[in-house]
PDB file of C-alpha atoms in Angstrom:
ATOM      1  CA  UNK A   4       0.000   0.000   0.000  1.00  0.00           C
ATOM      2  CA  UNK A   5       1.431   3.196  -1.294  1.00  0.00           C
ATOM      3  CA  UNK A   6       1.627   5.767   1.689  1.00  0.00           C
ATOM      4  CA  UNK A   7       1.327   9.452   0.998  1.00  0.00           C
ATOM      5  CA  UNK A   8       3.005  10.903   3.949  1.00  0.00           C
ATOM      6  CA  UNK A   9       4.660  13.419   5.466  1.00  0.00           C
ATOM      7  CA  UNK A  10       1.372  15.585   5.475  1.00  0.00           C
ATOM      8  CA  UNK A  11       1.598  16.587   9.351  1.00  0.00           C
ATOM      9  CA  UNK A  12       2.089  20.533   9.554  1.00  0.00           C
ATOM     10  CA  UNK A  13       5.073  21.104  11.233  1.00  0.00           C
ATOM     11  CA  UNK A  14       7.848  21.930   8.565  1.00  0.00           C
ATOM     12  CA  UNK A  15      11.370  20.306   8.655  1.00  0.00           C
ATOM     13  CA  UNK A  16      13.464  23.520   8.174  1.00  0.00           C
ATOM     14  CA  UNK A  17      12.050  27.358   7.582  1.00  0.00           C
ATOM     15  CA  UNK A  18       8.065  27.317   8.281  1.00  0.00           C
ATOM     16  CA  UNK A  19       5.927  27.178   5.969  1.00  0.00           C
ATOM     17  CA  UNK A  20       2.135  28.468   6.577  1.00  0.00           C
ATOM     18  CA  UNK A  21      -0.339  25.913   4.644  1.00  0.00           C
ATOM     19  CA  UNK A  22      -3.235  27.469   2.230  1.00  0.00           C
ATOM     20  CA  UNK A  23      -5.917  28.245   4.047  1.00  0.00           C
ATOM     21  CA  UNK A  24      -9.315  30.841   3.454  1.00  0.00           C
ATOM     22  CA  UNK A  25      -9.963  33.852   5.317  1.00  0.00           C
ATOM     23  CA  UNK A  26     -11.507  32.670   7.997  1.00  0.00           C
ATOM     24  CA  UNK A  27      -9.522  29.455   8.713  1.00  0.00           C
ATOM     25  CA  UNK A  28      -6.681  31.728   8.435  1.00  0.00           C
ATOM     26  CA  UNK A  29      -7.808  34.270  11.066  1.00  0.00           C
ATOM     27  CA  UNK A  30      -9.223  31.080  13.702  1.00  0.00           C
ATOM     28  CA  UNK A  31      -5.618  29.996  13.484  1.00  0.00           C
ATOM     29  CA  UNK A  32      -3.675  33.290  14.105  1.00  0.00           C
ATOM     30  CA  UNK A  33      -5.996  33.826  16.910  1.00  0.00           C
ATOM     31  CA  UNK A  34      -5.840  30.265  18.140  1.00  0.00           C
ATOM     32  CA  UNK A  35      -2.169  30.644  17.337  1.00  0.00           C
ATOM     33  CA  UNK A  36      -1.750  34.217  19.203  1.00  0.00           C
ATOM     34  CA  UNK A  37      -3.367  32.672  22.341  1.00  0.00           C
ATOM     35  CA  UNK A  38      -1.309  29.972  22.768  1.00  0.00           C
ATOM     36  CA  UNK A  39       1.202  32.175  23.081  1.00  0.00           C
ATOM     37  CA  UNK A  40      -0.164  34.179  25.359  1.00  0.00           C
ATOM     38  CA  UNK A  41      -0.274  31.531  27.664  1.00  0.00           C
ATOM     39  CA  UNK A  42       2.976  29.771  26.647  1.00  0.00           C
ATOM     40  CA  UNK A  43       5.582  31.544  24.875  1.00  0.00           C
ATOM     41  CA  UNK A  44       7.083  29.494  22.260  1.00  0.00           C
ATOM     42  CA  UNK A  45      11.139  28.824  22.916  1.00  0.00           C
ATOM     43  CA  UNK A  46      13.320  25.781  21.651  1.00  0.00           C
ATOM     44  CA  UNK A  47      12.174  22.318  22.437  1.00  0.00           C
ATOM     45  CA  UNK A  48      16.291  22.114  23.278  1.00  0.00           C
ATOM     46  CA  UNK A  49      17.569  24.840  24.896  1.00  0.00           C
ATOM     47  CA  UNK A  50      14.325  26.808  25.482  1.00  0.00           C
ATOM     48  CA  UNK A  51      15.554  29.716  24.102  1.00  0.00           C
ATOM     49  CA  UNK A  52      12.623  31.996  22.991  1.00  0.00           C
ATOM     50  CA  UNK A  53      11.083  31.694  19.388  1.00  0.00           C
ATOM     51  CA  UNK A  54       8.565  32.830  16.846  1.00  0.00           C
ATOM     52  CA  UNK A  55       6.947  29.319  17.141  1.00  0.00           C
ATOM     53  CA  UNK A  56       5.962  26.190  18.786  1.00  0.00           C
ATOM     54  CA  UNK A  57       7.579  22.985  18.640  1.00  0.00           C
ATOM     55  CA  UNK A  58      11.090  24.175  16.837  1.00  0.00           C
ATOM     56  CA  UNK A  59      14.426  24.407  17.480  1.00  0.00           C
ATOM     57  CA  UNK A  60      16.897  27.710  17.733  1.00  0.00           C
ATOM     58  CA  UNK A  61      19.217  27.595  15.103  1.00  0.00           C
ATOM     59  CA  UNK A  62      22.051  27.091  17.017  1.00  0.00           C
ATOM     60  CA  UNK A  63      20.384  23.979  18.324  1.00  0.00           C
ATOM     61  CA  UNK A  64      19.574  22.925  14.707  1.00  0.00           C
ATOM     62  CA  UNK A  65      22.843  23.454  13.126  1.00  0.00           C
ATOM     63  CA  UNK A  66      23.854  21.004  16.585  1.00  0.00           C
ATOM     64  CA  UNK A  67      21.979  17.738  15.304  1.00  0.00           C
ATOM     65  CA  UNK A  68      24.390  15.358  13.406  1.00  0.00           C
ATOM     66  CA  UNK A  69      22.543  13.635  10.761  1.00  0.00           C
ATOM     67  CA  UNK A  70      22.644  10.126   9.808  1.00  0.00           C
ATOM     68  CA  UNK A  71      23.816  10.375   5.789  1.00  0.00           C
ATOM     69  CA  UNK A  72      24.668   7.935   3.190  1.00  0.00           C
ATOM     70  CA  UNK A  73      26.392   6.155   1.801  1.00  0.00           C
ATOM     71  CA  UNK A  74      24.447   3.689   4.137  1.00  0.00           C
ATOM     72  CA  UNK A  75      24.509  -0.253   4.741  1.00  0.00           C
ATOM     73  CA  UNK A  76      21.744  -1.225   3.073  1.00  0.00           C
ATOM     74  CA  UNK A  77      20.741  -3.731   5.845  1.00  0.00           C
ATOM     75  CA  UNK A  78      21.897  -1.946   9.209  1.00  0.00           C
ATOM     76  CA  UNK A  79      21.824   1.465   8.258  1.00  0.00           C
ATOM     77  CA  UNK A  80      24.592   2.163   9.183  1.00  0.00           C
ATOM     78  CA  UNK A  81      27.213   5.273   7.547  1.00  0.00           C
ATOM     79  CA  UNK A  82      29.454   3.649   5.569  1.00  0.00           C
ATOM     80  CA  UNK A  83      33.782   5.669   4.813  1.00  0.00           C
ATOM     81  CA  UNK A  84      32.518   5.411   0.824  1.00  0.00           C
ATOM     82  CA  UNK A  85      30.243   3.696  -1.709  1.00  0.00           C
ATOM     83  CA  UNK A  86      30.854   2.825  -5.604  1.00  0.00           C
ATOM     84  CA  UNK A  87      27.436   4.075  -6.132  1.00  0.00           C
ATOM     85  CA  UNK A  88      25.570   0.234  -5.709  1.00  0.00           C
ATOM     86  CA  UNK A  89      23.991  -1.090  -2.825  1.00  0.00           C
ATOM     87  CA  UNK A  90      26.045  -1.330   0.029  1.00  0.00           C
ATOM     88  CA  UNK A  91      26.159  -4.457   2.455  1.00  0.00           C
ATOM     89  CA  UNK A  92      28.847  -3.887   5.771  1.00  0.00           C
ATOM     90  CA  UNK A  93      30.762  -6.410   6.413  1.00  0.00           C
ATOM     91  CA  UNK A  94      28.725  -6.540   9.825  1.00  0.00           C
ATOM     92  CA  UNK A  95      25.696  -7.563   8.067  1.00  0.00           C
ATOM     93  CA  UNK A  96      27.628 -10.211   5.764  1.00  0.00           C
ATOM     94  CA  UNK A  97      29.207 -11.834   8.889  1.00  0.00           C
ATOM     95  CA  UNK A  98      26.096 -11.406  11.433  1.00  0.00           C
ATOM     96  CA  UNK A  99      22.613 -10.343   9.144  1.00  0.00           C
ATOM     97  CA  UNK A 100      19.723  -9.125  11.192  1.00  0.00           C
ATOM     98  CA  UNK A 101      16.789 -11.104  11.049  1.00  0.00           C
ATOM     99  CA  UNK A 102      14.644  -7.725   9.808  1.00  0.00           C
ATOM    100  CA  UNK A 103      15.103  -6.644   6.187  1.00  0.00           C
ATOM    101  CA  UNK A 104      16.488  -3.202   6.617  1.00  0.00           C
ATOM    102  CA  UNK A 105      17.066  -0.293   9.574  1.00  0.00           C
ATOM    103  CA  UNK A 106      17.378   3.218   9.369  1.00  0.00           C
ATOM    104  CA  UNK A 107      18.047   5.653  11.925  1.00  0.00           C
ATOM    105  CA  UNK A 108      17.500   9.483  11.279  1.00  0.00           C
ATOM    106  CA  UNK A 109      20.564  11.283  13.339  1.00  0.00           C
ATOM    107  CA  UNK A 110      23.556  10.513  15.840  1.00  0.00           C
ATOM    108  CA  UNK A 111      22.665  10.180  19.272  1.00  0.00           C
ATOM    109  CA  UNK A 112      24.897  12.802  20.371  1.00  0.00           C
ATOM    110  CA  UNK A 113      25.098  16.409  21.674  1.00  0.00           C
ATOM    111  CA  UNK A 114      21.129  18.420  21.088  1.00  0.00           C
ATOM    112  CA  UNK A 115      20.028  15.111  20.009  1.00  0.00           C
ATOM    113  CA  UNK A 116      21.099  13.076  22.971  1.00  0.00           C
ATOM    114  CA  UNK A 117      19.116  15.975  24.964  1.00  0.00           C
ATOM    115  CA  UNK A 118      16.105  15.874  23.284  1.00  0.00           C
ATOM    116  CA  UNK A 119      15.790  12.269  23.846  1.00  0.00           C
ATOM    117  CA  UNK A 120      16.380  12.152  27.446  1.00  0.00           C
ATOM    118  CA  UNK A 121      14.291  15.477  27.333  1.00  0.00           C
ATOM    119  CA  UNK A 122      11.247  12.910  26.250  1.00  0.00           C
ATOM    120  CA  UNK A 123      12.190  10.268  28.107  1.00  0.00           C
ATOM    121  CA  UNK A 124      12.898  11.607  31.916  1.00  0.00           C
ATOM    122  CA  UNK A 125      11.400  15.048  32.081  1.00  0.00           C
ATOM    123  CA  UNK A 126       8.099  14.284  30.279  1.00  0.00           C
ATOM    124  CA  UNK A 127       8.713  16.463  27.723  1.00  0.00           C
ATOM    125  CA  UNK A 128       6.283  15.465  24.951  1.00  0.00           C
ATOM    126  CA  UNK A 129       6.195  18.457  22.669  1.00  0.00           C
ATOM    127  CA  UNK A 130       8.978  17.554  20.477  1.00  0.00           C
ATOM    128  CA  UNK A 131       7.666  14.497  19.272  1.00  0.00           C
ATOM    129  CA  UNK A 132       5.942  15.961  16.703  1.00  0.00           C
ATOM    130  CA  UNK A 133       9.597  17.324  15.129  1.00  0.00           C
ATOM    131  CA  UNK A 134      11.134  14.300  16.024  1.00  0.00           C
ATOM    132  CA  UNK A 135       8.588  12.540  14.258  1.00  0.00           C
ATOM    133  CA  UNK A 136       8.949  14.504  11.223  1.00  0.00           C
ATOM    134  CA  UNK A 137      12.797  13.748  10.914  1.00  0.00           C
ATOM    135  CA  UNK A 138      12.248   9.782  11.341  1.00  0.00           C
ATOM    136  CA  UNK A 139       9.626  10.031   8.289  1.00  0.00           C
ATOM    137  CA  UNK A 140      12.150  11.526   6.365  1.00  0.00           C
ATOM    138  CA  UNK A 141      14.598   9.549   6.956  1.00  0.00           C
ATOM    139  CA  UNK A 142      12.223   6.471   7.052  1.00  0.00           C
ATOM    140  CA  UNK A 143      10.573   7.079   3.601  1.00  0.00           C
ATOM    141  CA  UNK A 144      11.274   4.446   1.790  1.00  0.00           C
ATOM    142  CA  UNK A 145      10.378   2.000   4.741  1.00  0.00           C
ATOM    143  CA  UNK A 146       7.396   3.744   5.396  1.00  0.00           C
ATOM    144  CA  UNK A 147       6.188   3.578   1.624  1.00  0.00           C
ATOM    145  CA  UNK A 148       4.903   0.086   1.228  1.00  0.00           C
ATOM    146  CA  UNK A 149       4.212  -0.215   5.096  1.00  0.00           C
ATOM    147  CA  UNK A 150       1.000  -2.055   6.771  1.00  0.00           C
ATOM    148  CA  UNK A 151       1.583  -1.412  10.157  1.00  0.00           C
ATOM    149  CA  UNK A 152       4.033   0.304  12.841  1.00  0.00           C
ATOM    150  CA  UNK A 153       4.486  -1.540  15.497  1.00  0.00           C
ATOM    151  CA  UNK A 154       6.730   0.380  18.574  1.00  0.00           C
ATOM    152  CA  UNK A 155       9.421  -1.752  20.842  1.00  0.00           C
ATOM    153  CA  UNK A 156       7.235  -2.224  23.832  1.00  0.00           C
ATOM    154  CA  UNK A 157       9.018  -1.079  27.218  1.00  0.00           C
ATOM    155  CA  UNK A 158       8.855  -4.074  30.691  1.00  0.00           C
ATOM    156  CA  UNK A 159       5.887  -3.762  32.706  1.00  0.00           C
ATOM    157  CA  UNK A 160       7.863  -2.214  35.019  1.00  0.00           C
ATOM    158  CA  UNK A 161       9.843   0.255  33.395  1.00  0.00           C
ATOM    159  CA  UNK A 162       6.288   1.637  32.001  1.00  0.00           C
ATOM    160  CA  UNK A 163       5.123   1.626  35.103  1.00  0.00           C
ATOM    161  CA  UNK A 164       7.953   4.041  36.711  1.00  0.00           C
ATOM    162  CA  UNK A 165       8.343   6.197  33.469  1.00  0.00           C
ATOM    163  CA  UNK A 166       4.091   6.239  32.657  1.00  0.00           C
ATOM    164  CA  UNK A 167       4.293   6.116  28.918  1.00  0.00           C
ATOM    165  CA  UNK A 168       6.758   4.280  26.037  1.00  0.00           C
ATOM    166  CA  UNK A 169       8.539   6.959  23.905  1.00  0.00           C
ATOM    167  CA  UNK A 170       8.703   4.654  21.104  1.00  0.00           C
ATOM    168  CA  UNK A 171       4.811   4.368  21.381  1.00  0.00           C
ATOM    169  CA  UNK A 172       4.587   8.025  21.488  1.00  0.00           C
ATOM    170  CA  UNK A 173       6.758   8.483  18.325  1.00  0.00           C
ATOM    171  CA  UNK A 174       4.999   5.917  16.950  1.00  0.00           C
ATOM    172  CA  UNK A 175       1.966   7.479  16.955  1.00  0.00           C
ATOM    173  CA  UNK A 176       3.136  10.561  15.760  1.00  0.00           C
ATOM    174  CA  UNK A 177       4.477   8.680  12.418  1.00  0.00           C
ATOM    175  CA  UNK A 178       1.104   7.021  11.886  1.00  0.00           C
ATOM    176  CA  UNK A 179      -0.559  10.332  11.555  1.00  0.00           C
ATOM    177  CA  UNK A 180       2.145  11.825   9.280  1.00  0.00           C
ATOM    178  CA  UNK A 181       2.645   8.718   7.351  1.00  0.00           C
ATOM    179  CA  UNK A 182      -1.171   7.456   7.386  1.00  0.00           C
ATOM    180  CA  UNK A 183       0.323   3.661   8.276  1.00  0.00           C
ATOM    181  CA  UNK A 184      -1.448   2.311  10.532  1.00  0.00           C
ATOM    182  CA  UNK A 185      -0.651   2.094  14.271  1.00  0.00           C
ATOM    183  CA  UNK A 186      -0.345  -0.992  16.094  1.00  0.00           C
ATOM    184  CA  UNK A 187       0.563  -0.187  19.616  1.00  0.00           C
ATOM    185  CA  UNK A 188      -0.321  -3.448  21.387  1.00  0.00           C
ATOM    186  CA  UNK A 189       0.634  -5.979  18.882  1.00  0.00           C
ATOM    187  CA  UNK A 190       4.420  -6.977  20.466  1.00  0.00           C
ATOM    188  CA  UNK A 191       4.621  -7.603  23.793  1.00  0.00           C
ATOM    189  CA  UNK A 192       7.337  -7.931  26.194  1.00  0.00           C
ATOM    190  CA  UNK A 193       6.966 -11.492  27.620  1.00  0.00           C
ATOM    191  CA  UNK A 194       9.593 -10.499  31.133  1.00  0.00           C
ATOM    192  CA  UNK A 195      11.493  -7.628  32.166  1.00  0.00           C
ATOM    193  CA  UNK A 196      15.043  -7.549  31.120  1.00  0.00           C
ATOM    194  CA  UNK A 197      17.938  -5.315  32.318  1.00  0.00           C
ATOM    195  CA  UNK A 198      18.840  -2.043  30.716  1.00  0.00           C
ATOM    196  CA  UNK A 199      21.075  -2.625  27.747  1.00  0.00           C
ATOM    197  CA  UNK A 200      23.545   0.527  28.902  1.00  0.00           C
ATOM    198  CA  UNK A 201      26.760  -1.120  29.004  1.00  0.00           C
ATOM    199  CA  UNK A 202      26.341  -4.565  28.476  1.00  0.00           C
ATOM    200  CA  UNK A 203      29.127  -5.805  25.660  1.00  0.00           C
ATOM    201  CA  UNK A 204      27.151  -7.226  22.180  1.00  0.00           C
ATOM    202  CA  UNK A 205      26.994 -10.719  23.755  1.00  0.00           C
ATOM    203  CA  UNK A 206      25.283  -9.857  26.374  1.00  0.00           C
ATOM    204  CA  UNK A 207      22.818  -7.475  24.873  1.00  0.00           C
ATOM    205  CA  UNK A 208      21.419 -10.173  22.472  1.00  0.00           C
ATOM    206  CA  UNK A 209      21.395 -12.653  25.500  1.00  0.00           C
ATOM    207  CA  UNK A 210      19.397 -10.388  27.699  1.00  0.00           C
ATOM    208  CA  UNK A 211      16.577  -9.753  24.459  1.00  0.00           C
ATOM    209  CA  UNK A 212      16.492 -13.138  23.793  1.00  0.00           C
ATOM    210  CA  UNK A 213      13.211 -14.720  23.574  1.00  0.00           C
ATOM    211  CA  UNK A 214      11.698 -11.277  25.190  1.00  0.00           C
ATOM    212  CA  UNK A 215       8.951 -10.569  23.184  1.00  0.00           C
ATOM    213  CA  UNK A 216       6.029 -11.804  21.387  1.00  0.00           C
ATOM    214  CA  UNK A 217       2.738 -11.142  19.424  1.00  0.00           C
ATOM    215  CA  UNK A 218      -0.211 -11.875  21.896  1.00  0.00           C
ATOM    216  CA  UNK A 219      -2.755 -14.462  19.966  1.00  0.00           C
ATOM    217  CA  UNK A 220      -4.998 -11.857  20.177  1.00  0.00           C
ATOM    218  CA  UNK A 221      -3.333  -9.580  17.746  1.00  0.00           C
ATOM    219  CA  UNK A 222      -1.625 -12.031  15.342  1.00  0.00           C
ATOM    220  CA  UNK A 223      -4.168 -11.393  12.661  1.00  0.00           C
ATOM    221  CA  UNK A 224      -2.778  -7.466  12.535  1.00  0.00           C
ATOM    222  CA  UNK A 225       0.684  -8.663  11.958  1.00  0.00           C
ATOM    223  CA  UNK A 226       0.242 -11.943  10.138  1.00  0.00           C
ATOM    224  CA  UNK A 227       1.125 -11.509   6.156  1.00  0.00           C
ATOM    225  CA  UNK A 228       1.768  -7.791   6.714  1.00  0.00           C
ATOM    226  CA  UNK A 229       4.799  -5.057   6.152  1.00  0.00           C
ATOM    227  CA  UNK A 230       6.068  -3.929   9.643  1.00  0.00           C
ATOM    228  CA  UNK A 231       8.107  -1.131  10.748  1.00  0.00           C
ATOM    229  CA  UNK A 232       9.499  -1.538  14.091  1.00  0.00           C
ATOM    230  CA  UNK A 233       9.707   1.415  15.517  1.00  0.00           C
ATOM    231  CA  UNK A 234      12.518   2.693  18.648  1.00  0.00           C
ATOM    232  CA  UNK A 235      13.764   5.623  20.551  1.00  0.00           C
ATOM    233  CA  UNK A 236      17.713   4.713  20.151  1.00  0.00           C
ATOM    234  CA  UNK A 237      19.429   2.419  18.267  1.00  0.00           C
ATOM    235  CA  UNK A 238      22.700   0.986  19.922  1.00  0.00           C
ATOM    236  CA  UNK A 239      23.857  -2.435  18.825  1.00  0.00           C
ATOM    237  CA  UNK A 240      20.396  -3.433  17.335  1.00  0.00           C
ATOM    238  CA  UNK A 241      19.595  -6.350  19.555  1.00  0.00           C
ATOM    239  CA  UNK A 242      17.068  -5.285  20.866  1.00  0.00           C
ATOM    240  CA  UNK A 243      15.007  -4.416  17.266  1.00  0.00           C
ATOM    241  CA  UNK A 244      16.747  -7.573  16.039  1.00  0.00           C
ATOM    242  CA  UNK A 245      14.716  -9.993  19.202  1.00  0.00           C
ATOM    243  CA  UNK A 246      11.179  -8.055  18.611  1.00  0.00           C
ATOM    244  CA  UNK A 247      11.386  -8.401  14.319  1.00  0.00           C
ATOM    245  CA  UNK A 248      12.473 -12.162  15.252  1.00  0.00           C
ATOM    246  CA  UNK A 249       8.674 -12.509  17.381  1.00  0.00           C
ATOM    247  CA  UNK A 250       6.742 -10.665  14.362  1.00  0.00           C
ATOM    248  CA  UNK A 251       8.143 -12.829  11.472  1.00  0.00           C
ATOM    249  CA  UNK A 252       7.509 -15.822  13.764  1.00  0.00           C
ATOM    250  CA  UNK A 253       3.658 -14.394  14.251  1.00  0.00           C
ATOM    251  CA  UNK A 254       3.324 -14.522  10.372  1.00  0.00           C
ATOM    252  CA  UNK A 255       4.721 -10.575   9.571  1.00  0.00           C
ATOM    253  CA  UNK A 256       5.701 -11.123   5.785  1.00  0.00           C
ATOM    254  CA  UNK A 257       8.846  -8.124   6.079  1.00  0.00           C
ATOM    255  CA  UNK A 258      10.392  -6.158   9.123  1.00  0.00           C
ATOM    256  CA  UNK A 259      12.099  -3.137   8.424  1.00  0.00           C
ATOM    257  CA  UNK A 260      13.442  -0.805  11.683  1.00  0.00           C
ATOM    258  CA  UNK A 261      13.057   2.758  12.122  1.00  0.00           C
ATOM    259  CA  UNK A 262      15.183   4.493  14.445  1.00  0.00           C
ATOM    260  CA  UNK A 263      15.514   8.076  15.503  1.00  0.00           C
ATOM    261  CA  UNK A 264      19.185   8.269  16.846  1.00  0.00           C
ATOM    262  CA  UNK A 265      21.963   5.619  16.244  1.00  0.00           C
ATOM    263  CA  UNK A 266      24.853   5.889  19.000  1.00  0.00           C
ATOM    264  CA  UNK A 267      28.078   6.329  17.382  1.00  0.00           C
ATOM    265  CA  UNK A 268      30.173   3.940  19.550  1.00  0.00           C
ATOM    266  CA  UNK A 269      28.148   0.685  18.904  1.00  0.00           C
ATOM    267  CA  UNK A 270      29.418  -2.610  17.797  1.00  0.00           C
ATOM    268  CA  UNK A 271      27.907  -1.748  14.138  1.00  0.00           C
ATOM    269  CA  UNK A 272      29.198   1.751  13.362  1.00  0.00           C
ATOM    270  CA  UNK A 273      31.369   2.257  11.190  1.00  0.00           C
ATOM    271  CA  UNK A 274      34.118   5.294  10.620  1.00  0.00           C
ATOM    272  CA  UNK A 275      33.287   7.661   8.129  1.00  0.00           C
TER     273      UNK A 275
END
């Protein structure tokens, strides 16, 4: 199914203000003036003030490191140079995923790095919408012929303590720029596991393992269907790797992975 995305308002870059008549036009600037009445707008980084909601500074902007090709064609990964074909790491020769391809859309690193833990331990859900918007670009060929995203679901107990899952959140957010539909309870987490911060490669696959799975309940939204898995940060791929393994064992006919950041240290980046 061919997706017509990236229709959601908010522009990547220089805004943009849509087509609108008269009247729409004025119920906006007024609904637009009185938002910011009551909350001045100011970078979703640095909070720095601003002309508009839900943006960043442009010091904050020229701080994200994108992810850029060339790319492994499997992992995602930047690659030091390409011939022009499709690229395969030797990563992916030696050790390919079990999902068809990943792509991440920056570094985890510097703004970025603070945005995420911005969303993740201060509640702050008002850049999801620009996040969002930067995964679906860089996502856009996953996203084209995609049934269903389906988020990396957090332990009982880590959702729980932090009261919502960010990939759900930017999930959700890419279903309503993309128009794919989203699947929020169709992978499960089948026991907690420990945080994957500084466990070596071994161990990180070890502690996934076997993790997750498609309730019964939901197999028929997964079973002969396109999936994008969807996650906050992308490390050694593990744990995307252990929940695509559970949806192509519940029937999913392709697993592609969209992440927003990729940490520069893991086992599968490489040196540009």
């Amino acid at each position: 199914m061919a997706n017509d995305y990236l229709t959601d308002e908010t522009p990547l870059g220089p805004a943009r203000r849509p087509r609108l008549s008269a009247v729409k036009r004025w119920l906006a600037s007024t609904a637009h003036y009185a938002a910011d009445l009551a909350l001045p707008p100011v970078c979703i980084a640095c909070r720095s003030p601003l002309d508009a909601h839900g943006a960043l500074c442009p010091p904050c902007w020229s701080g994200i490191e994108f992810v850029r090709p060339p790319l492994c064609d499997r992992l995602g990964v930047p690659l030091p140079f390409s011939d022009g074909a499709i690229t395969i790491s030797s990563q992916a020769l030696a050790d390919p995923p079990v999902f068809a391809r990943a792509r991440a859309a920056t570094i985890y690193t510097g703004v970025m790095r603070r945005l995420v833990h911005a969303l993740k331990y201060e509640d702050r859900h008002e850049a999801t919408r620009f996040l969002a918007r930067l995964m679906a670009d860089a996502g856009r060929e996953l996203l084209r012929d995609a049934d269903a995203l389906i988020p990396i679901p957090l332990s009982r107990t880590r959702l729980r303590t932090r009261r919502f899952n960010q990939s759900a959140e930017l999930a959700r957010r890419l279903s309503r720029i993309s128009g794919v539909t989203f699947e929020p309870l169709a992978l499960t987490r089948t026991r907690d596991t420990a945080s994957q911060v500084g466990l070596t490669l071994d161990r990180r696959r070890a502690n996934v393992a076997g993790a997750f799975a498609v309730p019964p309940r939901w197999r028929s939204r997964v079973e002969g269907r396109s999936i994008v898995l969807v996650e906050d940060v992308s490390t050694a791929g593990s744990t995307a790797n252990a929940g695509a393994a559970a949806l192509l064992t519940a029937g999913a006919s392709r697993v592609d992975v969209l992440a927003l950041a990729l940490v520069s240290g893991s086992p599968n980046f490489y040196d540009r």
